[in-house]
Amino acid sequence: MALRDAKDRILDAAEDRARLGGYNGFSFRDLADDVGVKSASVHYHFPTKGDLAAALADRYAAKARARLGDPATLTARKAIEEIVSLFRDSLMVEDRMCLCGVFGAERDMLPPEVNAVVARYFEMLLRYLETAFGPDWDGPSPASIVSRLEGALILARTLEAPEQFDSAIGDLVRSSG
Amino acid sequence: MALRDAKDRILDAAEDRARLGGYNGFSFRDLADDVGVKSASVHYHFPTKGDLAAALADRYAAKARARLGDPATLTARKAIEEIVSLFRDSLMVEDRMCLCGVFGAERDMLPPEVNAVVARYFEMLLRYLETAFGPDWDGPSPASIVSRLEGALILARTLEAPEQFDSAIGDLVRSSG
DNA sequence: GTCTATAATTTGATAGAC
DNA sequence: GTCTATCAAATTATAGAC
């Protein structure tokens, strides 16, 4: 598989651009140029932009879920470390927003099929933490953790101060024993 | 002042649309139609879209600051209640994102003059909490609070579940004594 | 699956009359 | 300060050849 197939490379380009500028931050021509094809070829794989963005969010969610692992086998502390690491890499390694965070912020003007997939991403993250925490958990709620991570990405990137991420998340990691 | 001046009404329309769909979620013609003028008139008040968005974020920050009040006169608990109330109304009353949250998420494709104003908004929020907390504060950091609030807006709106906001923020309010 | 070509619309922005 | 008129470019999307 020297070069992955076009469909995947189109999604790579779309993910990169969408995480920088949102749904309207990229066009079919942008992606075509990135991949080295014509925009008609992009439409062949994804008839409408809604199709493309929904497929994009779906792949993004699947990759996150695969990376996070099975929460039934994890301690609460380890699950928190995993999800923090996911968002931390988004900021420190990739220097990109969370795709579903951007789409979520723009949700009222996105095609409904995109919003449906974005919602499933957040439900997946919440369920991941709930499962790892179990019924007796008395630490921070899954919703508070996911919210903090999304917000910390926005804050640290807006201020161009990656250390603000740790300032926002730090005590979460330290108190997750 | 029967009808506020056009400049302000244009910003009203822009704020409403931007908080629903982001920077590229509205056009000069959209705003002109909302206000009842022609798009050339919008360009008279704001030559470029960057000018408009920067003025918009500036006004948004000023309104927030005025509502929050002087942190030097507030207890930590009261300051937290004020900032939570600000974001809570954004969700429950206005059913809109935080303008600077959306712009922050899209920052890498926004004109730099917009990003500068958005950054000042977040710095203002952090300073507000820092001032109210004072040097001996050992509760949640200002960055963690602001992050949670921005993220909780995205989460609750994406899931179309306002109660997730309280789930994300609740223990903050309860532990802020 | 990719291309050329193009349609139909929208966009940010300007010139100049009133 | 608002208008008419317009521009050049970009946008999503489709038809049909190879």
mmCIF file with all atom_site columns, N, CA and C in Angstrom, chain A residues 94-123:
data_model
loop_
_atom_site.group_PDB
_atom_site.id
_atom_site.type_symbol
_atom_site.label_atom_id
_atom_site.label_alt_id
_atom_site.label_comp_id
_atom_site.label_asym_id
_atom_site.label_entity_id
_atom_site.label_seq_id
_atom_site.pdbx_PDB_ins_code
_atom_site.Cartn_x
_atom_site.Cartn_y
_atom_site.Cartn_z
_atom_site.occupancy
_atom_site.B_iso_or_equiv
_atom_site.pdbx_formal_charge
_atom_site.auth_seq_id
_atom_site.auth_comp_id
_atom_site.auth_asym_id
_atom_site.auth_atom_id
_atom_site.pdbx_PDB_model_num
ATOM 1  N N  . GLU A 1 94  ? 0.109   17.803 17.284 1.00 0.00 ? 94  GLU A N  1
ATOM 2  C CA . GLU A 1 94  ? -0.516  18.123 16.001 1.00 0.00 ? 94  GLU A CA 1
ATOM 3  C C  . GLU A 1 94  ? -0.766  19.617 15.828 1.00 0.00 ? 94  GLU A C  1
ATOM 4  N N  . ASP A 1 95  ? -0.825  20.336 16.916 1.00 0.00 ? 95  ASP A N  1
ATOM 5  C CA . ASP A 1 95  ? -1.174  21.766 16.877 1.00 0.00 ? 95  ASP A CA 1
ATOM 6  C C  . ASP A 1 95  ? -2.476  21.984 16.101 1.00 0.00 ? 95  ASP A C  1
ATOM 7  N N  . ARG A 1 96  ? -3.482  21.223 16.458 1.00 0.00 ? 96  ARG A N  1
ATOM 8  C CA . ARG A 1 96  ? -4.790  21.321 15.812 1.00 0.00 ? 96  ARG A CA 1
ATOM 9  C C  . ARG A 1 96  ? -5.884  21.265 16.881 1.00 0.00 ? 96  ARG A C  1
ATOM 10 N N  . MET A 1 97  ? -7.040  21.822 16.540 1.00 0.00 ? 97  MET A N  1
ATOM 11 C CA . MET A 1 97  ? -8.206  21.670 17.403 1.00 0.00 ? 97  MET A CA 1
ATOM 12 C C  . MET A 1 97  ? -8.691  20.223 17.323 1.00 0.00 ? 97  MET A C  1
ATOM 13 N N  . CYS A 1 98  ? -9.559  19.871 18.251 1.00 0.00 ? 98  CYS A N  1
ATOM 14 C CA . CYS A 1 98  ? -10.329 18.643 18.117 1.00 0.00 ? 98  CYS A CA 1
ATOM 15 C C  . CYS A 1 98  ? -11.358 18.879 17.008 1.00 0.00 ? 98  CYS A C  1
ATOM 16 N N  . LEU A 1 99  ? -11.393 17.990 16.032 1.00 0.00 ? 99  LEU A N  1
ATOM 17 C CA . LEU A 1 99  ? -12.323 18.181 14.911 1.00 0.00 ? 99  LEU A CA 1
ATOM 18 C C  . LEU A 1 99  ? -13.754 18.376 15.394 1.00 0.00 ? 99  LEU A C  1
ATOM 19 N N  . CYS A 1 100 ? -14.174 17.545 16.337 1.00 0.00 ? 100 CYS A N  1
ATOM 20 C CA . CYS A 1 100 ? -15.566 17.614 16.784 1.00 0.00 ? 100 CYS A CA 1
ATOM 21 C C  . CYS A 1 100 ? -15.810 18.807 17.690 1.00 0.00 ? 100 CYS A C  1
ATOM 22 N N  . GLY A 1 101 ? -14.753 19.333 18.273 1.00 0.00 ? 101 GLY A N  1
ATOM 23 C CA . GLY A 1 101 ? -14.882 20.572 19.016 1.00 0.00 ? 101 GLY A CA 1
ATOM 24 C C  . GLY A 1 101 ? -15.192 21.741 18.092 1.00 0.00 ? 101 GLY A C  1
ATOM 25 N N  . VAL A 1 102 ? -14.485 21.821 16.978 1.00 0.00 ? 102 VAL A N  1
ATOM 26 C CA . VAL A 1 102 ? -14.761 22.896 16.012 1.00 0.00 ? 102 VAL A CA 1
ATOM 27 C C  . VAL A 1 102 ? -16.153 22.725 15.426 1.00 0.00 ? 102 VAL A C  1
ATOM 28 N N  . PHE A 1 103 ? -16.455 21.531 14.964 1.00 0.00 ? 103 PHE A N  1
ATOM 29 C CA . PHE A 1 103 ? -17.774 21.295 14.378 1.00 0.00 ? 103 PHE A CA 1
ATOM 30 C C  . PHE A 1 103 ? -18.882 21.557 15.396 1.00 0.00 ? 103 PHE A C  1
ATOM 31 N N  . GLY A 1 104 ? -18.628 21.179 16.641 1.00 0.00 ? 104 GLY A N  1
ATOM 32 C CA . GLY A 1 104 ? -19.621 21.428 17.678 1.00 0.00 ? 104 GLY A CA 1
ATOM 33 C C  . GLY A 1 104 ? -19.864 22.912 17.888 1.00 0.00 ? 104 GLY A C  1
ATOM 34 N N  . ALA A 1 105 ? -18.805 23.692 17.795 1.00 0.00 ? 105 ALA A N  1
ATOM 35 C CA . ALA A 1 105 ? -18.945 25.143 17.985 1.00 0.00 ? 105 ALA A CA 1
ATOM 36 C C  . ALA A 1 105 ? -19.729 25.785 16.846 1.00 0.00 ? 105 ALA A C  1
ATOM 37 N N  . GLU A 1 106 ? -19.671 25.169 15.673 1.00 0.00 ? 106 GLU A N  1
ATOM 38 C CA . GLU A 1 106 ? -20.343 25.727 14.484 1.00 0.00 ? 106 GLU A CA 1
ATOM 39 C C  . GLU A 1 106 ? -21.664 25.037 14.192 1.00 0.00 ? 106 GLU A C  1
ATOM 40 N N  . ARG A 1 107 ? -22.113 24.229 15.105 1.00 0.00 ? 107 ARG A N  1
ATOM 41 C CA . ARG A 1 107 ? -23.152 23.248 14.803 1.00 0.00 ? 107 ARG A CA 1
ATOM 42 C C  . ARG A 1 107 ? -24.426 23.792 14.145 1.00 0.00 ? 107 ARG A C  1
ATOM 43 N N  . ASP A 1 108 ? -24.819 25.005 14.500 1.00 0.00 ? 108 ASP A N  1
ATOM 44 C CA . ASP A 1 108 ? -26.107 25.495 14.004 1.00 0.00 ? 108 ASP A CA 1
ATOM 45 C C  . ASP A 1 108 ? -26.127 25.820 12.516 1.00 0.00 ? 108 ASP A C  1
ATOM 46 N N  . MET A 1 109 ? -24.987 25.769 11.870 1.00 0.00 ? 109 MET A N  1
ATOM 47 C CA . MET A 1 109 ? -25.035 25.955 10.429 1.00 0.00 ? 109 MET A CA 1
ATOM 48 C C  . MET A 1 109 ? -24.450 24.762 9.686  1.00 0.00 ? 109 MET A C  1
ATOM 49 N N  . LEU A 1 110 ? -24.304 23.647 10.365 1.00 0.00 ? 110 LEU A N  1
ATOM 50 C CA . LEU A 1 110 ? -23.801 22.446 9.701  1.00 0.00 ? 110 LEU A CA 1
ATOM 51 C C  . LEU A 1 110 ? -24.964 21.567 9.247  1.00 0.00 ? 110 LEU A C  1
ATOM 52 N N  . PRO A 1 111 ? -24.742 20.780 8.194  1.00 0.00 ? 111 PRO A N  1
ATOM 53 C CA . PRO A 1 111 ? -25.768 19.814 7.780  1.00 0.00 ? 111 PRO A CA 1
ATOM 54 C C  . PRO A 1 111 ? -26.064 18.864 8.926  1.00 0.00 ? 111 PRO A C  1
ATOM 55 N N  . PRO A 1 112 ? -27.313 18.503 9.130  1.00 0.00 ? 112 PRO A N  1
ATOM 56 C CA . PRO A 1 112 ? -27.695 17.663 10.271 1.00 0.00 ? 112 PRO A CA 1
ATOM 57 C C  . PRO A 1 112 ? -26.967 16.328 10.322 1.00 0.00 ? 112 PRO A C  1
ATOM 58 N N  . GLU A 1 113 ? -26.625 15.776 9.173  1.00 0.00 ? 113 GLU A N  1
ATOM 59 C CA . GLU A 1 113 ? -25.931 14.484 9.191  1.00 0.00 ? 113 GLU A CA 1
ATOM 60 C C  . GLU A 1 113 ? -24.540 14.606 9.810  1.00 0.00 ? 113 GLU A C  1
ATOM 61 N N  . VAL A 1 114 ? -23.957 15.782 9.723  1.00 0.00 ? 114 VAL A N  1
ATOM 62 C CA . VAL A 1 114 ? -22.668 16.004 10.381 1.00 0.00 ? 114 VAL A CA 1
ATOM 63 C C  . VAL A 1 114 ? -22.861 16.089 11.891 1.00 0.00 ? 114 VAL A C  1
ATOM 64 N N  . ASN A 1 115 ? -23.839 16.853 12.315 1.00 0.00 ? 115 ASN A N  1
ATOM 65 C CA . ASN A 1 115 ? -24.091 17.012 13.749 1.00 0.00 ? 115 ASN A CA 1
ATOM 66 C C  . ASN A 1 115 ? -24.377 15.682 14.421 1.00 0.00 ? 115 ASN A C  1
ATOM 67 N N  . ALA A 1 116 ? -25.041 14.803 13.722 1.00 0.00 ? 116 ALA A N  1
ATOM 68 C CA . ALA A 1 116 ? -25.363 13.497 14.308 1.00 0.00 ? 116 ALA A CA 1
ATOM 69 C C  . ALA A 1 116 ? -24.089 12.736 14.641 1.00 0.00 ? 116 ALA A C  1
ATOM 70 N N  . VAL A 1 117 ? -23.119 12.772 13.746 1.00 0.00 ? 117 VAL A N  1
ATOM 71 C CA . VAL A 1 117 ? -21.872 12.050 13.994 1.00 0.00 ? 117 VAL A CA 1
ATOM 72 C C  . VAL A 1 117 ? -21.054 12.727 15.090 1.00 0.00 ? 117 VAL A C  1
ATOM 73 N N  . VAL A 1 118 ? -21.057 14.044 15.095 1.00 0.00 ? 118 VAL A N  1
ATOM 74 C CA . VAL A 1 118 ? -20.334 14.783 16.136 1.00 0.00 ? 118 VAL A CA 1
ATOM 75 C C  . VAL A 1 118 ? -20.905 14.449 17.514 1.00 0.00 ? 118 VAL A C  1
ATOM 76 N N  . ALA A 1 119 ? -22.225 14.384 17.595 1.00 0.00 ? 119 ALA A N  1
ATOM 77 C CA . ALA A 1 119 ? -22.855 14.043 18.873 1.00 0.00 ? 119 ALA A CA 1
ATOM 78 C C  . ALA A 1 119 ? -22.427 12.651 19.326 1.00 0.00 ? 119 ALA A C  1
ATOM 79 N N  . ARG A 1 120 ? -22.328 11.719 18.381 1.00 0.00 ? 120 ARG A N  1
ATOM 80 C CA . ARG A 1 120 ? -21.911 10.364 18.755 1.00 0.00 ? 120 ARG A CA 1
ATOM 81 C C  . ARG A 1 120 ? -20.480 10.339 19.284 1.00 0.00 ? 120 ARG A C  1
ATOM 82 N N  . TYR A 1 121 ? -19.646 11.212 18.752 1.00 0.00 ? 121 TYR A N  1
ATOM 83 C CA . TYR A 1 121 ? -18.274 11.308 19.261 1.00 0.00 ? 121 TYR A CA 1
ATOM 84 C C  . TYR A 1 121 ? -18.273 11.682 20.747 1.00 0.00 ? 121 TYR A C  1
ATOM 85 N N  . PHE A 1 122 ? -19.051 12.687 21.090 1.00 0.00 ? 122 PHE A N  1
ATOM 86 C CA . PHE A 1 122 ? -19.065 13.123 22.495 1.00 0.00 ? 122 PHE A CA 1
ATOM 87 C C  . PHE A 1 122 ? -19.707 12.073 23.394 1.00 0.00 ? 122 PHE A C  1
ATOM 88 N N  . GLU A 1 123 ? -20.746 11.419 22.896 1.00 0.00 ? 123 GLU A N  1
ATOM 89 C CA . GLU A 1 123 ? -21.355 10.339 23.684 1.00 0.00 ? 123 GLU A CA 1
ATOM 90 C C  . GLU A 1 123 ? -20.353 9.217  23.925 1.00 0.00 ? 123 GLU A C  1
#
